[in-house]
PDB file of C-alpha atoms in Angstrom:
ATOM      1  CA  UNK A   1     146.604 -35.635 -33.655  1.00 43.00           C
ATOM      2  CA  UNK A   2     145.547 -32.251 -32.519  1.00 44.00           C
ATOM      3  CA  UNK A   3     148.999 -30.852 -32.406  1.00 43.00           C
ATOM      4  CA  UNK A   4     150.066 -28.108 -34.860  1.00 42.00           C
ATOM      5  CA  UNK A   5     151.907 -29.064 -37.959  1.00 40.00           C
ATOM      6  CA  UNK A   6     155.359 -27.240 -38.105  1.00 41.00           C
ATOM      7  CA  UNK A   7     156.737 -26.303 -41.297  1.00 44.00           C
ATOM      8  CA  UNK A   8     160.360 -27.540 -41.271  1.00 45.00           C
ATOM      9  CA  UNK A   9     162.893 -25.399 -42.658  1.00 46.00           C
ATOM     10  CA  UNK A  10     165.853 -27.502 -43.990  1.00 41.00           C
ATOM     11  CA  UNK A  11     169.072 -25.348 -44.588  1.00 40.00           C
ATOM     12  CA  UNK A  12     170.451 -28.168 -46.682  1.00 35.00           C
ATOM     13  CA  UNK A  13     168.092 -27.435 -49.438  1.00 36.00           C
ATOM     14  CA  UNK A  14     168.844 -23.808 -50.191  1.00 36.00           C
ATOM     15  CA  UNK A  15     168.677 -22.262 -53.618  1.00 37.00           C
ATOM     16  CA  UNK A  16     169.156 -19.001 -55.076  1.00 38.00           C
ATOM     17  CA  UNK A  17     165.422 -18.373 -55.459  1.00 41.00           C
ATOM     18  CA  UNK A  18     163.655 -18.738 -52.164  1.00 82.00           C
ATOM     19  CA  UNK A  19     160.222 -20.261 -53.115  1.00 91.00           C
ATOM     20  CA  UNK A  20     159.929 -21.394 -49.344  1.00 91.00           C
ATOM     21  CA  UNK A  21     159.510 -17.564 -48.369  1.00 91.00           C
ATOM     22  CA  UNK A  22     156.474 -17.240 -50.460  1.00 94.00           C
ATOM     23  CA  UNK A  23     153.309 -17.295 -48.261  1.00 95.00           C
ATOM     24  CA  UNK A  24     151.398 -19.206 -50.985  1.00 97.00           C
ATOM     25  CA  UNK A  25     154.085 -21.977 -50.883  1.00 97.00           C
ATOM     26  CA  UNK A  26     154.109 -22.020 -47.099  1.00 97.00           C
ATOM     27  CA  UNK A  27     150.407 -22.445 -47.026  1.00 98.00           C
ATOM     28  CA  UNK A  28     150.593 -25.304 -49.696  1.00 98.00           C
ATOM     29  CA  UNK A  29     153.093 -27.115 -47.560  1.00 98.00           C
ATOM     30  CA  UNK A  30     151.121 -26.690 -44.319  1.00 98.00           C
ATOM     31  CA  UNK A  31     148.187 -28.279 -46.058  1.00 98.00           C
ATOM     32  CA  UNK A  32     150.317 -31.066 -47.615  1.00 98.00           C
ATOM     33  CA  UNK A  33     151.604 -31.947 -43.985  1.00 98.00           C
ATOM     34  CA  UNK A  34     148.153 -31.859 -42.576  1.00 98.00           C
ATOM     35  CA  UNK A  35     146.755 -34.341 -45.281  1.00 98.00           C
ATOM     36  CA  UNK A  36     149.921 -36.539 -45.084  1.00 98.00           C
ATOM     37  CA  UNK A  37     149.457 -37.171 -41.109  1.00 97.00           C
ATOM     38  CA  UNK A  38     145.732 -37.776 -41.700  1.00 98.00           C
ATOM     39  CA  UNK A  39     146.237 -40.191 -44.476  1.00 98.00           C
ATOM     40  CA  UNK A  40     148.964 -42.066 -42.248  1.00 97.00           C
ATOM     41  CA  UNK A  41     146.236 -43.257 -39.958  1.00 97.00           C
ATOM     42  CA  UNK A  42     144.017 -44.747 -42.537  1.00 98.00           C
ATOM     43  CA  UNK A  43     143.552 -48.479 -43.154  1.00 98.00           C
ATOM     44  CA  UNK A  44     145.572 -50.005 -46.099  1.00 98.00           C
ATOM     45  CA  UNK A  45     142.742 -50.114 -48.598  1.00 98.00           C
ATOM     46  CA  UNK A  46     141.809 -46.336 -48.032  1.00 98.00           C
ATOM     47  CA  UNK A  47     145.436 -45.408 -47.946  1.00 98.00           C
ATOM     48  CA  UNK A  48     146.264 -47.402 -51.204  1.00 98.00           C
ATOM     49  CA  UNK A  49     143.277 -45.946 -53.236  1.00 97.00           C
ATOM     50  CA  UNK A  50     141.939 -42.380 -52.086  1.00 98.00           C
ATOM     51  CA  UNK A  51     145.018 -41.778 -49.850  1.00 98.00           C
ATOM     52  CA  UNK A  52     147.640 -42.039 -52.465  1.00 98.00           C
ATOM     53  CA  UNK A  53     145.837 -39.901 -54.933  1.00 98.00           C
ATOM     54  CA  UNK A  54     144.972 -37.294 -52.188  1.00 98.00           C
ATOM     55  CA  UNK A  55     148.702 -37.065 -51.210  1.00 98.00           C
ATOM     56  CA  UNK A  56     150.071 -36.876 -54.616  1.00 98.00           C
ATOM     57  CA  UNK A  57     147.589 -34.113 -55.646  1.00 98.00           C
ATOM     58  CA  UNK A  58     148.145 -31.920 -52.585  1.00 98.00           C
ATOM     59  CA  UNK A  59     151.985 -32.397 -52.678  1.00 98.00           C
ATOM     60  CA  UNK A  60     151.787 -31.377 -56.335  1.00 98.00           C
ATOM     61  CA  UNK A  61     150.583 -27.934 -55.437  1.00 98.00           C
ATOM     62  CA  UNK A  62     153.704 -26.927 -53.460  1.00 98.00           C
ATOM     63  CA  UNK A  63     155.947 -28.882 -55.898  1.00 97.00           C
ATOM     64  CA  UNK A  64     154.703 -26.751 -58.858  1.00 97.00           C
ATOM     65  CA  UNK A  65     154.852 -23.528 -56.923  1.00 96.00           C
ATOM     66  CA  UNK A  66     158.440 -24.330 -56.206  1.00 95.00           C
ATOM     67  CA  UNK A  67     159.267 -25.417 -59.773  1.00 94.00           C
ATOM     68  CA  UNK A  68     157.610 -22.546 -61.300  1.00 93.00           C
ATOM     69  CA  UNK A  69     159.628 -20.150 -59.070  1.00 90.00           C
ATOM     70  CA  UNK A  70     162.850 -21.735 -60.126  1.00 87.00           C
ATOM     71  CA  UNK A  71     162.077 -21.374 -63.840  1.00 77.00           C
ATOM     72  CA  UNK A  72     163.815 -19.115 -66.253  1.00 74.00           C
ATOM     73  CA  UNK A  73     160.998 -16.768 -67.150  1.00 87.00           C
ATOM     74  CA  UNK A  74     157.588 -15.482 -66.034  1.00 88.00           C
ATOM     75  CA  UNK A  75     155.720 -17.763 -68.758  1.00 90.00           C
ATOM     76  CA  UNK A  76     157.114 -20.815 -67.149  1.00 91.00           C
ATOM     77  CA  UNK A  77     156.239 -19.603 -63.687  1.00 93.00           C
ATOM     78  CA  UNK A  78     152.640 -18.960 -64.835  1.00 94.00           C
ATOM     79  CA  UNK A  79     152.366 -22.309 -66.423  1.00 95.00           C
ATOM     80  CA  UNK A  80     153.462 -24.029 -63.273  1.00 96.00           C
ATOM     81  CA  UNK A  81     151.169 -21.999 -61.006  1.00 96.00           C
ATOM     82  CA  UNK A  82     148.224 -22.910 -63.390  1.00 97.00           C
ATOM     83  CA  UNK A  83     149.200 -26.645 -62.835  1.00 98.00           C
ATOM     84  CA  UNK A  84     149.293 -26.013 -59.056  1.00 98.00           C
ATOM     85  CA  UNK A  85     145.825 -24.606 -59.279  1.00 97.00           C
ATOM     86  CA  UNK A  86     144.635 -27.632 -61.060  1.00 98.00           C
ATOM     87  CA  UNK A  87     146.303 -29.896 -58.270  1.00 98.00           C
ATOM     88  CA  UNK A  88     144.296 -27.821 -55.841  1.00 98.00           C
ATOM     89  CA  UNK A  89     141.092 -28.601 -57.648  1.00 98.00           C
ATOM     90  CA  UNK A  90     142.051 -32.228 -57.670  1.00 98.00           C
ATOM     91  CA  UNK A  91     142.798 -32.203 -54.069  1.00 98.00           C
ATOM     92  CA  UNK A  92     139.308 -30.643 -53.377  1.00 98.00           C
ATOM     93  CA  UNK A  93     137.865 -33.651 -55.375  1.00 98.00           C
ATOM     94  CA  UNK A  94     139.752 -36.373 -53.293  1.00 98.00           C
ATOM     95  CA  UNK A  95     138.810 -34.479 -50.078  1.00 98.00           C
ATOM     96  CA  UNK A  96     135.230 -34.660 -51.076  1.00 97.00           C
ATOM     97  CA  UNK A  97     135.598 -38.409 -51.778  1.00 98.00           C
ATOM     98  CA  UNK A  98     137.352 -38.800 -48.417  1.00 98.00           C
ATOM     99  CA  UNK A  99     134.372 -36.873 -46.722  1.00 97.00           C
ATOM    100  CA  UNK A 100     131.754 -38.995 -48.376  1.00 97.00           C
ATOM    101  CA  UNK A 101     133.522 -42.302 -47.467  1.00 97.00           C
ATOM    102  CA  UNK A 102     133.920 -41.118 -43.891  1.00 98.00           C
ATOM    103  CA  UNK A 103     137.557 -41.187 -43.912  1.00 98.00           C
ATOM    104  CA  UNK A 104     137.778 -37.656 -42.355  1.00 97.00           C
ATOM    105  CA  UNK A 105     136.734 -36.607 -38.856  1.00 96.00           C
ATOM    106  CA  UNK A 106     134.829 -33.481 -38.360  1.00 96.00           C
ATOM    107  CA  UNK A 107     137.884 -32.081 -36.603  1.00 97.00           C
ATOM    108  CA  UNK A 108     140.121 -32.913 -39.639  1.00 97.00           C
ATOM    109  CA  UNK A 109     137.604 -31.276 -41.994  1.00 97.00           C
ATOM    110  CA  UNK A 110     137.598 -28.214 -39.739  1.00 96.00           C
ATOM    111  CA  UNK A 111     141.256 -27.919 -39.842  1.00 97.00           C
ATOM    112  CA  UNK A 112     141.740 -28.440 -43.562  1.00 97.00           C
ATOM    113  CA  UNK A 113     138.838 -26.682 -45.124  1.00 97.00           C
ATOM    114  CA  UNK A 114     139.844 -23.158 -44.174  1.00 97.00           C
ATOM    115  CA  UNK A 115     143.370 -23.733 -45.416  1.00 98.00           C
ATOM    116  CA  UNK A 116     142.073 -24.973 -48.694  1.00 97.00           C
ATOM    117  CA  UNK A 117     139.796 -22.057 -48.932  1.00 97.00           C
ATOM    118  CA  UNK A 118     142.545 -19.611 -48.076  1.00 97.00           C
ATOM    119  CA  UNK A 119     144.998 -21.179 -50.663  1.00 98.00           C
ATOM    120  CA  UNK A 120     142.632 -20.806 -53.727  1.00 96.00           C
ATOM    121  CA  UNK A 121     142.693 -16.965 -53.810  1.00 97.00           C
ATOM    122  CA  UNK A 122     146.232 -16.771 -52.778  1.00 96.00           C
ATOM    123  CA  UNK A 123     147.231 -18.801 -55.779  1.00 97.00           C
ATOM    124  CA  UNK A 124     145.149 -16.780 -58.061  1.00 96.00           C
ATOM    125  CA  UNK A 125     146.755 -13.605 -56.582  1.00 96.00           C
ATOM    126  CA  UNK A 126     150.183 -14.953 -57.135  1.00 95.00           C
ATOM    127  CA  UNK A 127     149.293 -15.872 -60.634  1.00 94.00           C
ATOM    128  CA  UNK A 128     148.194 -12.239 -61.270  1.00 94.00           C
ATOM    129  CA  UNK A 129     151.299 -10.788 -59.742  1.00 91.00           C
ATOM    130  CA  UNK A 130     153.489 -12.866 -62.017  1.00 91.00           C
ATOM    131  CA  UNK A 131     151.312 -11.904 -64.988  1.00 89.00           C
ATOM    132  CA  UNK A 132     151.775  -8.373 -64.015  1.00 87.00           C
ATOM    133  CA  UNK A 133     155.452  -8.664 -63.711  1.00 82.00           C
ATOM    134  CA  UNK A 134     155.673 -10.287 -67.165  1.00 78.00           C
ATOM    135  CA  UNK A 135     153.647  -7.530 -68.698  1.00 80.00           C
ATOM    136  CA  UNK A 136     155.953  -4.927 -67.108  1.00 77.00           C
ATOM    137  CA  UNK A 137     158.935  -6.624 -68.375  1.00 69.00           C
ATOM    138  CA  UNK A 138     157.337  -6.917 -71.952  1.00 67.00           C
ATOM    139  CA  UNK A 139     156.760  -3.187 -71.967  1.00 66.00           C
ATOM    140  CA  UNK A 140     160.354  -2.536 -70.926  1.00 66.00           C
ATOM    141  CA  UNK A 141     161.730  -4.780 -73.603  1.00 63.00           C
ATOM    142  CA  UNK A 142     159.483  -2.994 -76.277  1.00 59.00           C
ATOM    143  CA  UNK A 143     160.755   0.447 -75.126  1.00 58.00           C
ATOM    144  CA  UNK A 144     164.363  -0.263 -75.758  1.00 56.00           C
ATOM    145  CA  UNK A 145     165.190   1.706 -79.014  1.00 58.00           C
ATOM    146  CA  UNK A 146     166.580  -0.236 -81.773  1.00 61.00           C
ATOM    147  CA  UNK A 147     169.935   0.983 -82.865  1.00 65.00           C
ATOM    148  CA  UNK A 148     170.164   2.149 -86.456  1.00 65.00           C
ATOM    149  CA  UNK A 149     172.904   0.891 -88.694  1.00 64.00           C
ATOM    150  CA  UNK A 150     175.644   3.398 -89.531  1.00 63.00           C
ATOM    151  CA  UNK A 151     175.087   5.227 -92.804  1.00 68.00           C
ATOM    152  CA  UNK A 152     177.890   5.837 -95.090  1.00 66.00           C
ATOM    153  CA  UNK A 153     178.129   9.603 -95.585  1.00 56.00           C
TER     154      UNK A 153
END
């Protein structure tokens, strides 16, 4: 279980907007894969209770980053990043329970914790950059002069 998790790049799933190039997405995907391989080794009861919830919440982080990036406007993207941030907090909850219930080894905790701690500020920075772009776009839209209707002279 000590091997590095490799982020697989599937050329089959290409889209115009390349969410998979975002560092914040890559980190979320790495955490997701780490958690997946850990939960796979748990017994049925642990997998069926804490494991399913943990995998769903951690997978939701990357899924919402991807979905927001494919949205039509900055407001949609911001909304999905906020959902991703909520999923990150939920993931922390499930990881805390997994720790308390002795489902995680010290080695697993030492691998996951720094990744989780790195993702939180990256999500906030990504959200701030989207908000900044939205504000810039809004200013550009406001600066477009309205054309005056022709006058009969």
